[in-house]
Tab-separated table of C-alpha atoms and ligand atoms in Angstrom:
chain	number	residue	atom	x	y	z
A	5	UNK	CA	145.709	92.821	157.299
A	6	UNK	CA	143.083	95.513	156.829
A	7	UNK	CA	142.011	98.400	159.074
A	8	UNK	CA	138.349	99.110	158.401
A	9	UNK	CA	136.058	101.953	159.411
A	10	UNK	CA	132.433	100.792	159.184
A	11	UNK	CA	129.214	102.813	159.314
A	12	UNK	CA	125.708	101.464	160.003
A	13	UNK	CA	122.643	103.698	159.583
A	14	UNK	CA	119.903	101.427	158.240
A	15	UNK	CA	117.180	102.232	160.763
A	16	UNK	CA	117.262	104.315	163.944
A	17	UNK	CA	120.748	103.629	165.287
A	18	UNK	CA	123.761	105.580	164.061
A	19	UNK	CA	126.829	103.440	164.596
A	20	UNK	CA	130.519	103.376	163.666
A	21	UNK	CA	133.173	100.765	164.321
A	22	UNK	CA	136.881	100.232	163.716
A	23	UNK	CA	138.097	96.717	162.963
A	24	UNK	CA	141.781	95.884	162.542
A	25	UNK	CA	142.933	92.401	161.460
A	26	UNK	CA	139.422	91.083	162.099
A	27	UNK	CA	139.363	92.408	165.693
A	28	UNK	CA	136.762	94.927	166.726
A	29	UNK	CA	138.475	97.861	168.490
A	30	UNK	CA	135.422	100.094	168.847
A	31	UNK	CA	131.683	99.985	168.302
A	32	UNK	CA	129.943	103.259	168.989
A	33	UNK	CA	126.122	103.392	168.858
A	34	UNK	CA	123.896	106.488	169.124
A	35	UNK	CA	120.272	105.543	169.838
A	36	UNK	CA	117.495	107.843	168.687
A	37	UNK	CA	115.104	108.531	171.540
A	38	UNK	CA	112.982	110.843	169.380
A	39	UNK	CA	110.825	107.928	168.077
A	40	UNK	CA	109.550	106.725	171.474
A	41	UNK	CA	106.685	109.240	171.617
A	42	UNK	CA	105.389	108.072	168.192
A	43	UNK	CA	105.247	104.333	169.000
A	44	UNK	CA	107.575	103.418	166.103
A	45	UNK	CA	110.426	104.713	163.978
A	46	UNK	CA	109.536	107.865	161.992
A	47	UNK	CA	111.712	107.658	158.830
A	48	UNK	CA	112.047	111.419	158.314
A	49	UNK	CA	113.158	111.963	161.912
A	50	UNK	CA	115.570	109.002	161.698
A	51	UNK	CA	117.358	110.515	158.677
A	52	UNK	CA	117.660	113.883	160.412
A	53	UNK	CA	119.031	112.289	163.596
A	54	UNK	CA	121.608	110.312	161.534
A	55	UNK	CA	122.752	113.617	160.011
A	56	UNK	CA	123.311	115.024	163.499
A	57	UNK	CA	124.930	111.894	164.941
A	58	UNK	CA	127.203	110.661	162.209
A	59	UNK	CA	130.197	112.973	162.656
A	60	UNK	CA	130.478	112.599	166.459
A	61	UNK	CA	129.828	108.831	166.267
A	62	UNK	CA	132.558	108.245	163.654
A	63	UNK	CA	134.896	110.488	165.620
A	64	UNK	CA	134.214	108.557	168.851
A	65	UNK	CA	134.772	105.192	167.109
A	66	UNK	CA	138.155	106.344	165.753
A	67	UNK	CA	139.243	107.854	169.082
A	68	UNK	CA	138.207	104.773	171.107
A	69	UNK	CA	140.191	102.580	168.705
A	70	UNK	CA	143.113	105.013	168.968
A	71	UNK	CA	143.113	105.195	165.206
A	72	UNK	CA	143.626	108.029	162.709
A	73	UNK	CA	141.590	108.313	159.506
A	74	UNK	CA	144.798	108.255	157.410
A	75	UNK	CA	145.656	104.741	158.638
A	76	UNK	CA	142.272	103.245	157.600
A	77	UNK	CA	142.480	100.878	154.586
A	78	UNK	CA	138.791	100.847	153.603
A	79	UNK	CA	135.450	102.484	154.441
A	80	UNK	CA	132.443	100.183	154.795
A	81	UNK	CA	128.760	101.070	154.954
A	82	UNK	CA	125.364	99.365	155.046
A	83	UNK	CA	123.974	99.388	151.507
A	84	UNK	CA	120.651	97.579	152.153
A	85	UNK	CA	118.045	96.799	153.398
A	86	UNK	CA	116.568	99.524	155.608
A	87	UNK	CA	114.882	102.920	155.541
A	88	UNK	CA	116.108	104.595	152.385
A	89	UNK	CA	116.629	108.037	153.931
A	90	UNK	CA	118.623	106.499	156.794
A	91	UNK	CA	120.725	104.317	154.469
A	92	UNK	CA	121.548	107.300	152.265
A	93	UNK	CA	123.072	109.270	155.147
A	94	UNK	CA	125.577	106.492	155.945
A	95	UNK	CA	126.250	105.733	152.274
A	96	UNK	CA	126.914	109.360	151.337
A	97	UNK	CA	129.134	109.852	154.367
A	98	UNK	CA	131.157	106.718	153.547
A	99	UNK	CA	131.437	107.679	149.872
A	100	UNK	CA	132.628	111.186	150.763
A	101	UNK	CA	135.288	109.785	153.085
A	102	UNK	CA	136.356	107.240	150.480
A	103	UNK	CA	136.698	109.973	147.871
A	104	UNK	CA	138.499	112.430	150.162
A	105	UNK	CA	140.950	109.824	151.501
A	106	UNK	CA	141.278	107.884	148.251
A	107	UNK	CA	140.478	104.601	150.060
A	108	UNK	CA	138.352	101.736	148.763
A	109	UNK	CA	134.681	101.443	149.604
A	110	UNK	CA	132.919	98.266	150.801
A	111	UNK	CA	129.116	97.892	150.563
A	112	UNK	CA	127.553	95.529	153.120
A	113	UNK	CA	124.172	93.764	153.300
A	114	UNK	CA	122.664	94.397	156.737
A	115	UNK	CA	121.178	90.890	157.111
A	116	UNK	CA	124.418	89.136	156.119
A	117	UNK	CA	126.176	91.309	158.687
A	118	UNK	CA	123.725	90.220	161.431
A	119	UNK	CA	124.676	86.592	160.632
A	120	UNK	CA	128.426	87.285	160.605
A	121	UNK	CA	128.214	89.031	164.008
A	122	UNK	CA	128.705	85.446	165.172
A	123	UNK	CA	132.299	85.617	163.858
A	124	UNK	CA	133.275	88.654	165.951
A	125	UNK	CA	134.426	86.771	169.031
A	126	UNK	CA	135.365	83.283	170.218
A	127	UNK	CA	133.929	80.721	170.382
A	128	UNK	CA	132.966	80.937	166.675
A	129	UNK	CA	130.803	78.484	164.721
A	130	UNK	CA	132.381	76.284	162.036
A	131	UNK	CA	131.039	76.461	158.481
A	132	UNK	CA	128.498	75.392	157.435
A	133	UNK	CA	126.235	76.711	160.171
A	134	UNK	CA	122.619	77.762	160.500
A	135	UNK	CA	121.641	81.188	161.768
A	136	UNK	CA	118.215	82.273	162.964
A	137	UNK	CA	118.209	86.016	162.282
A	138	UNK	CA	115.451	87.730	164.212
A	139	UNK	CA	115.071	91.500	164.115
A	140	UNK	CA	112.437	94.217	163.934
A	141	UNK	CA	112.165	93.833	160.169
A	142	UNK	CA	113.217	90.233	159.468
A	143	UNK	CA	112.885	86.644	160.589
A	144	UNK	CA	115.050	84.273	158.595
A	145	UNK	CA	116.775	80.928	158.867
A	146	UNK	CA	120.032	81.313	156.960
A	147	UNK	CA	122.189	78.455	155.711
A	148	UNK	CA	125.704	79.846	155.918
A	149	UNK	CA	128.349	77.986	153.920
A	150	UNK	CA	131.126	80.583	154.165
A	151	UNK	CA	131.353	84.336	154.875
A	152	UNK	CA	130.497	84.797	151.187
A	153	UNK	CA	127.838	82.164	150.578
A	154	UNK	CA	124.556	82.359	152.443
A	155	UNK	CA	121.084	81.199	151.550
A	156	UNK	CA	117.762	82.040	153.206
A	157	UNK	CA	115.974	78.689	153.715
A	158	UNK	CA	113.030	79.969	155.762
A	159	UNK	CA	111.472	83.347	156.476
A	160	UNK	CA	108.375	85.061	157.752
A	161	UNK	CA	105.424	85.405	155.431
A	162	UNK	CA	104.039	88.398	157.375
A	163	UNK	CA	105.329	90.084	160.559
A	164	UNK	CA	108.904	89.713	161.816
A	165	UNK	CA	109.543	88.279	165.304
A	166	UNK	CA	110.581	91.725	166.573
A	167	UNK	CA	107.338	93.179	165.214
A	168	UNK	CA	105.405	90.408	166.969
A	169	UNK	CA	107.020	91.484	170.252
A	170	UNK	CA	106.561	95.209	169.567
A	171	UNK	CA	102.947	94.939	168.328
A	172	UNK	CA	101.984	92.699	171.284
A	173	UNK	CA	103.574	95.242	173.619
A	174	UNK	CA	101.592	98.035	171.963
A	175	UNK	CA	98.347	96.114	172.559
A	176	UNK	CA	99.357	95.933	176.230
A	177	UNK	CA	99.856	99.714	176.292
A	178	UNK	CA	103.654	99.470	176.582
A	179	UNK	CA	105.895	102.054	174.867
A	180	UNK	CA	107.977	101.401	171.721
A	181	UNK	CA	110.098	99.349	171.316
A	182	UNK	CA	108.162	96.926	173.486
A	183	UNK	CA	110.291	93.795	172.917
A	184	UNK	CA	112.726	94.460	175.763
A	185	UNK	CA	109.807	95.341	178.099
A	186	UNK	CA	107.949	92.088	177.369
A	187	UNK	CA	111.237	90.323	178.160
A	188	UNK	CA	111.539	92.252	181.432
A	189	UNK	CA	107.980	91.566	182.683
A	190	UNK	CA	108.091	87.955	181.439
A	191	UNK	CA	110.852	87.219	183.947
A	192	UNK	CA	108.331	87.450	186.823
A	193	UNK	CA	105.502	85.672	185.006
A	194	UNK	CA	104.134	82.163	184.432
A	195	UNK	CA	104.632	81.257	180.728
A	196	UNK	CA	102.105	78.394	180.945
A	197	UNK	CA	99.200	80.514	182.234
A	198	UNK	CA	97.756	81.620	178.849
A	199	UNK	CA	98.000	79.396	175.776
A	200	UNK	CA	98.282	81.283	172.481
A	201	UNK	CA	97.962	79.196	169.309
A	202	UNK	CA	100.941	78.031	167.233
A	203	UNK	CA	100.466	78.829	163.507
A	204	UNK	CA	100.503	75.853	161.138
A	205	UNK	CA	102.771	77.088	158.340
A	206	UNK	CA	104.366	74.500	156.069
A	207	UNK	CA	108.128	74.139	155.611
A	208	UNK	CA	110.598	76.431	157.319
A	209	UNK	CA	108.595	79.643	156.994
A	210	UNK	CA	107.124	81.616	159.894
A	211	UNK	CA	103.944	83.581	160.514
A	212	UNK	CA	103.196	85.914	163.412
A	213	UNK	CA	100.129	87.857	162.296
A	214	UNK	CA	97.667	85.278	163.705
A	215	UNK	CA	99.294	85.553	167.114
A	216	UNK	CA	98.788	89.318	167.094
A	217	UNK	CA	95.080	88.861	166.279
A	218	UNK	CA	94.587	86.274	169.027
A	219	UNK	CA	96.263	88.582	171.558
A	220	UNK	CA	93.951	91.398	170.444
A	221	UNK	CA	90.815	89.247	170.977
A	222	UNK	CA	92.214	87.816	174.205
A	223	UNK	CA	92.581	91.352	175.611
A	224	UNK	CA	89.214	92.518	174.255
A	225	UNK	CA	87.665	89.519	176.009
A	226	UNK	CA	89.679	90.241	179.171
A	227	UNK	CA	91.396	86.862	178.959
A	228	UNK	CA	88.225	84.771	178.576
A	229	UNK	CA	88.701	83.769	174.938
A	230	UNK	CA	91.295	83.806	172.158
A	231	UNK	CA	88.617	84.294	169.524
A	232	UNK	CA	86.300	87.260	169.240
A	233	UNK	CA	83.233	86.722	171.481
A	234	UNK	CA	80.724	89.491	172.000
A	235	UNK	CA	79.462	88.100	175.309
A	236	UNK	CA	82.935	88.541	176.856
A	237	UNK	CA	83.549	92.004	175.397
A	238	UNK	CA	85.333	93.948	178.149
A	239	UNK	CA	85.018	97.700	178.730
A	240	UNK	CA	88.196	99.780	178.361
A	241	UNK	CA	88.372	99.924	182.183
A	242	UNK	CA	88.050	96.122	182.581
A	243	UNK	CA	90.634	95.576	179.830
A	244	UNK	CA	93.064	97.959	181.523
A	245	UNK	CA	92.585	96.287	184.907
A	246	UNK	CA	92.966	92.818	183.384
A	247	UNK	CA	96.286	93.811	181.790
A	248	UNK	CA	97.511	95.530	184.953
A	249	UNK	CA	96.653	92.565	187.196
A	250	UNK	CA	98.141	89.939	184.864
A	251	UNK	CA	100.921	91.760	183.023
A	252	UNK	CA	103.786	89.435	183.966
A	253	UNK	CA	101.853	86.250	183.070
A	254	UNK	CA	100.586	87.730	179.785
A	255	UNK	CA	104.120	88.813	178.792
A	256	UNK	CA	105.603	85.448	179.787
A	257	UNK	CA	102.921	83.571	177.795
A	258	UNK	CA	103.352	85.749	174.670
A	259	UNK	CA	107.142	85.433	174.859
A	260	UNK	CA	106.924	81.674	175.339
A	261	UNK	CA	104.768	81.331	172.203
A	262	UNK	CA	107.046	83.518	170.032
A	263	UNK	CA	110.114	81.611	171.258
A	264	UNK	CA	108.557	78.180	170.629
A	265	UNK	CA	107.487	79.221	167.097
A	266	UNK	CA	111.109	80.231	166.396
A	267	UNK	CA	112.778	77.219	168.000
A	268	UNK	CA	110.428	74.647	166.475
A	269	UNK	CA	111.298	75.847	162.957
A	270	UNK	CA	114.990	76.064	163.811
A	271	UNK	CA	114.899	72.463	165.053
A	272	UNK	CA	113.191	71.401	161.826
A	273	UNK	CA	115.879	73.201	159.781
A	274	UNK	CA	118.677	71.538	161.783
A	275	UNK	CA	117.086	68.117	161.241
A	276	UNK	CA	116.617	68.678	157.502
A	277	UNK	CA	120.157	69.971	156.899
A	278	UNK	CA	121.980	67.804	159.445
A	279	UNK	CA	123.808	70.912	160.703
A	280	UNK	CA	124.670	71.108	164.404
A	281	UNK	CA	126.432	74.499	164.684
A	282	UNK	CA	123.469	76.786	165.309
A	283	UNK	CA	123.561	80.568	165.793
A	284	UNK	CA	121.083	83.312	166.460
A	285	UNK	CA	121.472	86.972	165.496
A	286	UNK	CA	119.527	90.237	165.282
A	287	UNK	CA	117.835	92.405	167.889
A	288	UNK	CA	115.462	89.696	169.165
A	289	UNK	CA	118.438	87.442	169.999
A	290	UNK	CA	118.837	89.757	173.015
A	291	UNK	CA	115.638	88.144	174.359
A	292	UNK	CA	116.372	86.158	177.509
A	293	UNK	CA	113.659	83.552	176.801
A	294	UNK	CA	115.064	82.871	173.329
A	295	UNK	CA	118.650	82.678	174.622
A	296	UNK	CA	117.662	80.200	177.353
A	297	UNK	CA	115.423	78.253	174.959
A	298	UNK	CA	118.209	77.956	172.386
A	299	UNK	CA	120.599	76.623	174.999
A	300	UNK	CA	118.076	74.036	176.242
A	301	UNK	CA	117.059	72.960	172.724
A	302	UNK	CA	120.742	72.747	171.763
A	303	UNK	CA	121.523	70.493	174.725
A	304	UNK	CA	118.625	68.225	173.819
A	305	UNK	CA	119.737	67.834	170.178
A	306	UNK	CA	123.532	67.895	170.640
A	307	UNK	CA	124.041	71.276	168.905
A	308	UNK	CA	126.837	73.749	169.517
A	309	UNK	CA	124.981	77.042	169.990
A	310	UNK	CA	126.276	80.585	169.472
A	311	UNK	CA	124.850	83.974	170.380
A	312	UNK	CA	126.726	87.230	169.753
A	313	UNK	CA	127.457	89.517	172.712
A	314	UNK	CA	124.497	91.771	173.483
A	315	UNK	CA	125.986	94.887	171.803
A	316	UNK	CA	126.446	92.910	168.553
A	317	UNK	CA	122.851	91.587	168.554
A	318	UNK	CA	120.949	94.830	167.969
A	319	UNK	CA	121.922	97.119	165.078
A	320	UNK	CA	125.614	97.982	165.283
A	321	UNK	CA	128.548	98.835	163.014
A	322	UNK	CA	130.849	96.110	164.385
A	323	UNK	CA	128.880	93.508	162.395
A	324	UNK	CA	129.286	95.688	159.276
A	325	UNK	CA	133.028	95.914	160.018
A	326	UNK	CA	133.537	92.138	160.396
A	327	UNK	CA	131.612	91.490	157.168
A	328	UNK	CA	133.707	94.157	155.419
A	329	UNK	CA	136.852	92.476	156.743
A	330	UNK	CA	135.991	89.287	154.839
A	331	UNK	CA	134.946	91.277	151.773
A	332	UNK	CA	138.284	93.105	151.847
A	333	UNK	CA	140.137	89.776	151.950
A	334	UNK	CA	138.124	88.617	148.926
A	335	UNK	CA	138.762	91.915	147.068
A	336	UNK	CA	135.015	92.627	146.981
A	337	UNK	CA	134.924	96.443	146.726
A	338	UNK	CA	132.149	98.828	145.683
A	339	UNK	CA	132.427	101.990	143.653
A	340	UNK	CA	130.826	105.378	144.122
A	341	UNK	CA	127.831	104.321	142.064
A	342	UNK	CA	126.787	101.675	144.673
A	343	UNK	CA	123.063	102.274	145.136
A	344	UNK	CA	121.383	102.165	148.522
A	345	UNK	CA	118.287	99.979	148.516
A	346	UNK	CA	115.429	99.700	150.971
A	347	UNK	CA	114.737	96.153	149.813
A	348	UNK	CA	116.163	92.958	151.197
A	349	UNK	CA	117.326	91.011	148.127
A	350	UNK	CA	120.514	89.057	148.835
B	5	KG4	O1	118.142	94.091	164.820
B	5	KG4	P1	117.429	95.223	165.456
B	5	KG4	O2	118.169	96.061	166.462
B	5	KG4	O3	116.895	96.240	164.388
B	5	KG4	C1	116.390	95.818	163.160
B	5	KG4	O4	117.190	95.643	162.208
B	5	KG4	O5	115.147	95.626	163.127
B	5	KG4	O6	116.100	94.628	166.126
B	5	KG4	C2	115.183	95.441	166.808
B	5	KG4	C3	114.071	94.560	167.356
B	5	KG4	C4	112.891	95.346	167.922
B	5	KG4	O7	111.703	94.795	167.425
B	5	KG4	C5	113.018	95.114	169.438
B	5	KG4	O8	111.790	95.141	170.119
B	5	KG4	C6	113.612	93.713	169.449
B	5	KG4	O9	114.560	93.723	168.407
B	5	KG4	N1	114.266	93.411	170.740
B	5	KG4	C7	113.788	92.506	171.616
B	5	KG4	C8	114.652	92.525	172.740
B	5	KG4	N2	115.643	93.440	172.491
B	5	KG4	C9	115.382	93.973	171.254
B	5	KG4	N3	112.723	91.697	171.547
B	5	KG4	C10	112.497	90.888	172.585
B	5	KG4	N4	113.276	90.853	173.693
B	5	KG4	C11	114.356	91.638	173.809
B	5	KG4	N5	115.113	91.587	174.900
B	6	ZN	ZN1	119.100	94.826	162.144
């Protein structure tokens, strides 16, 4: 059974993990605080921070797992999708290790890894299952037949769910990434106080850009209208006071709308496919409203629901390691010519 060292560097987290016999022994994550002041990830700074973090992070993952490099059977890395400069740091590091140690290389798709994070710990879903993958860059419903066969059956046509959280937070004057802060303030708020519209998108696809626009107008009108109305136009001072006085209710209402958009499509997908093992994955699956909503919706429809542990929801190398474990078993190795790619093709 394989011992795998996995590296994830697709965006702004540098992470390394050791997985032996399909068990995660370490999962080390270095966050990059440098982006906070810019209100979003700055690709150039992310690549530089990966360069600084990667050696200590890999070292810490090996030490925590009590594992020596010589005993590793394969080196895995995130090949795509992500920021190209960030991906290249992890890929080059993994390739160098593979070459120096003469060990096979495994290239992993970041979005498939988010889905397979659900296989890290018990209880695990049975195949086939559905996974709603919701992150800063993606919103997908994935039909998962086996660790090797997955199909995207619904996805966003504009913003991702994480972006919807982060962009809404920005409009409220909250720092990046705003998703966790909306979650925090929403806990004290009334989700029924403000009613944001649900987009009417056919099939299993999602759209979040209309929500962002209605929040913008809602704030410009100091809560009096969801559409642009000049007669309600608030001054910057009135807008600021309105947000300050109603922050918890605004956050709870925005969160409620994003969560219902996600769960309504997931319910439709479950009905259409007849599948009852339902998972969520990706950074937004850390959202407490979504976690609670999934549980409630699952109870109502007789689903078995699965959510990875918090540390396996946001970007992490353990999900790359578990995916690589299955790839190793299938003999699916990459060679040194494996190209990193910013794009998300499966
Ligand atoms: O999967 P992830 O760590 O990175 C990407 O691959 O994008 O997801 C990051 C996203 C960000 O948009 C962040 O705001 C969102 O996940 N997020 C949350 C929460 N925790 C992270 N959104 C809402 N509520 C949370 N608790
Ligand atoms: Zn991700």
